[in-house]
Amino acid sequence: MQKRSDENLKMQQHHNNSNLFNTMKLVNGCKGNQVYALNTTNPCCNHSNNEDKQQHSTTSAQIRTVNNSSIRSKLSQSISIDNLLLPFGLPSTDLLEPPIEPYFKSINYVESLANVYKRLESCSVEEKSMAFLEQCSLFKGLSEPKFLRRSLRSARQYAVDVNEKVVLSAWLRYERREDEFDGSCSMDCGNGRVIECPKSSLVPGYDPDLVFEACPCRRTLVEVLSVDEREEEECSTSEGDDYDVSFCIGNEEIRCVRYKIGCLSRPLNTLLYGEFRESKREKISFAHGEISVEGMRAVELFSRTKKLESFTLSPRIVLEILSFANRFCCEEMKAACDKHLADLVCNVEDALLVIEYGLEEMAYLLVASCLQVLLRELPRSMHNSNIMRLFCGLEARKRLEIMGHASFTLYYFLSLVAMEEDIKSNTTVMLLERLGECATLEWQKGLAFHQLGCVMLERKEYKGAQHWFEAAVEVGHVYSLTGVARSKYKRGHKYTAYKQASALISEYTPLGWMYQERSLYCTGKERMMDLDTATELDPTLPFPYKYRAVTLVEENKIGAAILEIDKIIGFKVTPDCLELRAWFSIVLEDYEAALRDIRALLTLEPNYMMYHGKVHGNYLVELLRRNVQQWSQADCWMQLYDRWSSVDDIGSLAVVHQMLANDPGKSLLLFRQSLLLLRLNCQKAAMRSLRLARNHSSSEHERLVYEGWILYDTGHREEALAKAEKSISIQRSFEAFFLKAYALADTSLDAESSSYVIQLLEEALKCPSDGLRKGQALNNLGSVYVDCDKLDLAADCYVSALNIRHTRAHQGLARVHHLKTQRKNAYDEMTKLIEKAQNNASAYEKRSEYCDRDMAKSDLTMATQLDPLRTYPYRYRAAVLMDDRKETEAIAELTKAIAFKPDLQLLHLRAAFFESMGDSVQTVRDCEAALCLDPNHSDTMELYNRSIVDTNQIGNN
């Protein structure tokens, strides 16, 4: 009952606070609300040329406006797929272009990572937060969301001033997209820690160890009220006998203590004790509207108690006192008013009402509080013209700058959100211009100018794009040279663009994207040679595969085109590549394969527009469904089991998409979808599915589990464990036990912890679930048994998992055979996995451990061909070369992979090789880059400390 009453009190206080500002007579200009008409077209889509747009404008307009009802009506007509799609034609190489990536991209990531690490180790406290933000921008370019979030948390941890705390806390919240949680409030403190707590962000001061503690707003409201009541009792004591001056306002006299009023500020002290006439008078007139009677009484009380009457003063009176404090330079009273008003702002309406007052009265905390509300409402607040007016204009930035709120961090966050919402909008342009004005360091300017160039390129303002790309190059962002070349090409200067790209290759260590860019400006065999070189240097670039595939289509080699695009889809799933493969399948009239890819594509990008932005993916799904066998929900479950057991993740995604179409909002299916997306390394889409699963949960204990997975996947392990425990306390379920076991197992387990994880997994297996999840639990249980050296129990788990078609258990069973010195059995077990699994790069990699060197090299070569992002094959080949005393070749093998994937293990191994060769300088550099990725990696730290000593000795000699 006490808890319930506390909740009621909280709700009542929130309701009261949210309406406090509504009664104030503020300027009408703050009350308007207008939404920007943003372009909703997916920026990833290709666009046809103007001639094509004119030719098919009628058809395009019809398709763009398709909804469910119009889909049904069109399907009722006799429209064939060929008749619908023939006007759009086959994909053409003329329409393909690689994107200029709109983020900070280093020409040498190892050097950049090492430099950031050195700065982090040597910079002052005030500079640390910005150094972590630079690190964050590097990780953005590496597409490492886990590292990026860690850098953001570190930047918030070391933030010194309130503005940085407010922005970074809102940014962390945005990264989890908690705005999409049903029933959530933007001012909730997220994971319950100080690091994301909005109230804690407004507290001045610096304590990096405090941010991971539970936030203070977790105190019950009864505790807060009792503290405030005691303070009120203390404040109510008066010194009536000392009243010796009166301030007259109208017919009212406010009795005050002259000395106390004089202590509020030097100007008041001069007024009451200086050469002014007022110093001789017992009655002083305030007849010119400086302050109201109520306001002056509050000033008198503050002069004695140094506190504001929290429960009796309206915001209007506090604003009067704030204005009075500013007029007479009463800094202590101004700070109290500032804090009081800042605590009252709790929604967008409040923020818009009072932020102008905060700016006029120079109330730092009040403005910070308003900004915090607006930032924590992103991306919704991005569409409010009144809100954007506060940020976008030059004059608006200058006003914020005077207050200390126009920071680079603020505009970095705002422009990032704007680019995700609509990269072509005027809002995006203005925010990036403000970002450039706030930039002081070279990396900041390079980022801002480069992003402006990318936006102008998207808007087809090529002269402006070239200007900004060149500005970025001038401050050291070499990657922007690709933007310069592209802009010149778009302006008709193809040869100049070719020379620009060629100069880039000759002046710097060649990278894949350099050859990719130059390929646009040449033709025939020369273009294909550049694209092949790009793939050789960086096999993760999608564009060369796409171009080669479309070239094959133009030669009427559709099967070969599908095989080519399969190469990139096998390890890097993107909507554009899935679209191409679906397009090819339609040409072959393999509508089932096309439907599979379009369903998977729509799982990644629900609003994706195909055929150069002319056809919505959902429309094609409805059209293609008429030409394939229809499945019931029971059939779908059987299909899902088949694809799951064959490790066909894209096929599984497609089946889940169909099941959700039949049963929208099914949280269990949405959760399965998120697991598949994580396996495909599509983290953004996976988080969206998890949030949808959470929102559609039918019970409290289920919702807690999904919130726990969201927390775990965004790096909040302890909070995830708390969610799992709370869910179990409500109802014992498979997923709650599994989440808790999974999170606990994510550390080095001792015997006692391993035993507890085993117990949790056994409890999970006792709870109802389907075979897909129980197979995963049995597989995990087997892994823990192996770590505990209980090989027979582990084998039993793996066999049980295989009996319910959890194919990945072959790998665990192979490990058991290997540990029992049954190497042939281990090899055979992995061969079974290779034969069953469609996605089998990891199986080849693992099988290499159970055979001789020549066979291992063959398996690892196959693993690299299937998935060049897997780092173990490079490390193995480099180690073999090192054993054969081929040091240069060993270094080259690692360097080849590091060029497109700066990985911790790769960097550590190369550093160790450099150390064995006596090259301490290179060793230090690689160690610093590795420690930038993981500052707690003990082996690298040990190697680094040794190398630093060697480097210092060389320097001294």
CSV table of N, CA and C in Angstrom, one decimal, residues 385-431:
chain,number,residue,atom,x,y,z
A,385,SER,N,8.8,22.9,-35.6
A,385,SER,CA,9.5,24.1,-36.1
A,385,SER,C,9.9,25.0,-35.0
A,386,ASN,N,9.1,25.1,-33.9
A,386,ASN,CA,9.5,26.0,-32.8
A,386,ASN,C,10.8,25.5,-32.1
A,387,ILE,N,10.9,24.2,-32.0
A,387,ILE,CA,12.1,23.6,-31.4
A,387,ILE,C,13.3,23.8,-32.2
A,388,MET,N,13.1,23.5,-33.5
A,388,MET,CA,14.3,23.7,-34.4
A,388,MET,C,14.7,25.1,-34.6
A,389,ARG,N,13.8,26.1,-34.4
A,389,ARG,CA,14.1,27.5,-34.4
A,389,ARG,C,15.1,27.8,-33.3
A,390,LEU,N,15.1,27.1,-32.2
A,390,LEU,CA,16.0,27.4,-31.1
A,390,LEU,C,17.4,27.0,-31.4
A,391,PHE,N,17.5,26.0,-32.4
A,391,PHE,CA,18.9,25.5,-32.7
A,391,PHE,C,19.4,25.9,-34.0
A,392,CYS,N,18.6,26.0,-35.0
A,392,CYS,CA,19.1,26.1,-36.4
A,392,CYS,C,19.7,27.4,-36.8
A,393,GLY,N,19.1,28.5,-36.5
A,393,GLY,CA,19.5,29.8,-37.0
A,393,GLY,C,20.9,30.3,-36.4
A,394,LEU,N,21.5,31.1,-37.1
A,394,LEU,CA,22.8,31.7,-36.7
A,394,LEU,C,22.6,32.5,-35.4
A,395,GLU,N,21.6,33.3,-35.3
A,395,GLU,CA,21.3,34.1,-34.1
A,395,GLU,C,21.0,33.2,-33.0
A,396,ALA,N,20.2,32.1,-33.2
A,396,ALA,CA,19.9,31.2,-32.2
A,396,ALA,C,21.1,30.6,-31.6
A,397,ARG,N,22.1,30.2,-32.4
A,397,ARG,CA,23.3,29.6,-31.9
A,397,ARG,C,24.1,30.6,-31.1
A,398,LYS,N,24.1,31.9,-31.5
A,398,LYS,CA,24.8,32.9,-30.7
A,398,LYS,C,24.2,33.1,-29.4
A,399,ARG,N,22.9,33.1,-29.3
A,399,ARG,CA,22.2,33.2,-28.0
A,399,ARG,C,22.6,32.0,-27.1
A,400,LEU,N,22.6,30.8,-27.6
A,400,LEU,CA,23.0,29.7,-26.8
A,400,LEU,C,24.5,29.8,-26.4
A,401,GLU,N,25.3,30.3,-27.3
A,401,GLU,CA,26.7,30.4,-27.1
A,401,GLU,C,27.0,31.3,-25.9
A,402,ILE,N,26.3,32.4,-25.8
A,402,ILE,CA,26.4,33.4,-24.7
A,402,ILE,C,26.1,32.7,-23.4
A,403,MET,N,25.2,31.7,-23.4
A,403,MET,CA,24.8,31.0,-22.2
A,403,MET,C,25.7,29.8,-21.9
A,404,GLY,N,26.6,29.5,-22.9
A,404,GLY,CA,27.5,28.4,-22.7
A,404,GLY,C,26.9,27.1,-23.1
A,405,HIS,N,25.8,27.1,-24.0
A,405,HIS,CA,25.1,25.9,-24.4
A,405,HIS,C,25.3,25.6,-25.8
A,406,ALA,N,25.9,26.4,-26.6
A,406,ALA,CA,26.1,26.1,-28.0
A,406,ALA,C,27.4,25.3,-28.2
A,407,SER,N,27.4,24.1,-27.7
A,407,SER,CA,28.6,23.3,-27.8
A,407,SER,C,28.7,22.4,-29.0
A,408,PHE,N,29.9,22.0,-29.4
A,408,PHE,CA,30.1,21.1,-30.5
A,408,PHE,C,29.3,19.8,-30.2
A,409,THR,N,29.3,19.3,-29.0
A,409,THR,CA,28.6,18.1,-28.7
A,409,THR,C,27.1,18.2,-29.0
A,410,LEU,N,26.5,19.3,-28.6
A,410,LEU,CA,25.1,19.5,-28.8
A,410,LEU,C,24.8,19.4,-30.3
A,411,TYR,N,25.6,20.1,-31.2
A,411,TYR,CA,25.2,20.1,-32.6
A,411,TYR,C,25.7,18.9,-33.3
A,412,TYR,N,26.7,18.2,-32.7
A,412,TYR,CA,27.0,16.9,-33.3
A,412,TYR,C,25.9,15.9,-33.1
A,413,PHE,N,25.3,15.9,-31.9
A,413,PHE,CA,24.1,15.0,-31.6
A,413,PHE,C,22.9,15.4,-32.5
A,414,LEU,N,22.6,16.7,-32.6
A,414,LEU,CA,21.5,17.1,-33.3
A,414,LEU,C,21.6,16.8,-34.8
A,415,SER,N,22.8,17.1,-35.4
A,415,SER,CA,23.0,16.8,-36.8
A,415,SER,C,23.0,15.4,-37.1
A,416,LEU,N,23.5,14.5,-36.2
A,416,LEU,CA,23.4,13.1,-36.4
A,416,LEU,C,22.0,12.6,-36.5
A,417,VAL,N,21.1,13.1,-35.6
A,417,VAL,CA,19.7,12.7,-35.7
A,417,VAL,C,19.0,13.3,-36.9
A,418,ALA,N,19.4,14.5,-37.3
A,418,ALA,CA,18.8,15.1,-38.5
A,418,ALA,C,19.2,14.3,-39.7
A,419,MET,N,20.4,13.9,-39.8
A,419,MET,CA,20.8,13.1,-41.0
A,419,MET,C,20.1,11.8,-41.1
A,420,GLU,N,19.9,11.2,-39.9
A,420,GLU,CA,19.1,9.9,-39.9
A,420,GLU,C,17.7,10.1,-40.3
A,421,GLU,N,17.1,11.2,-39.9
A,421,GLU,CA,15.7,11.5,-40.3
A,421,GLU,C,15.5,11.9,-41.7
A,422,ASP,N,16.4,12.8,-42.2
A,422,ASP,CA,16.3,13.2,-43.6
A,422,ASP,C,17.5,14.0,-44.0
A,423,ILE,N,18.4,13.3,-44.7
A,423,ILE,CA,19.7,13.9,-45.0
A,423,ILE,C,19.6,15.1,-45.9
A,424,LYS,N,18.5,15.2,-46.6
A,424,LYS,CA,18.4,16.3,-47.6
A,424,LYS,C,17.7,17.6,-47.1
A,425,SER,N,17.2,17.5,-45.9
A,425,SER,CA,16.4,18.6,-45.4
A,425,SER,C,17.2,19.9,-45.1
A,426,ASN,N,16.5,21.0,-45.1
A,426,ASN,CA,17.1,22.3,-44.8
A,426,ASN,C,17.5,22.3,-43.3
A,427,THR,N,16.8,21.6,-42.5
A,427,THR,CA,17.1,21.5,-41.0
A,427,THR,C,18.5,20.8,-40.9
A,428,THR,N,18.7,19.8,-41.7
A,428,THR,CA,20.0,19.1,-41.6
A,428,THR,C,21.1,20.0,-42.0
A,429,VAL,N,20.9,20.8,-43.1
A,429,VAL,CA,22.0,21.7,-43.5
A,429,VAL,C,22.3,22.8,-42.5
A,430,MET,N,21.2,23.4,-41.9
A,430,MET,CA,21.4,24.4,-40.9
A,430,MET,C,22.1,23.9,-39.7
A,431,LEU,N,21.8,22.7,-39.2
A,431,LEU,CA,22.4,22.2,-38.0
A,431,LEU,C,23.9,21.8,-38.3
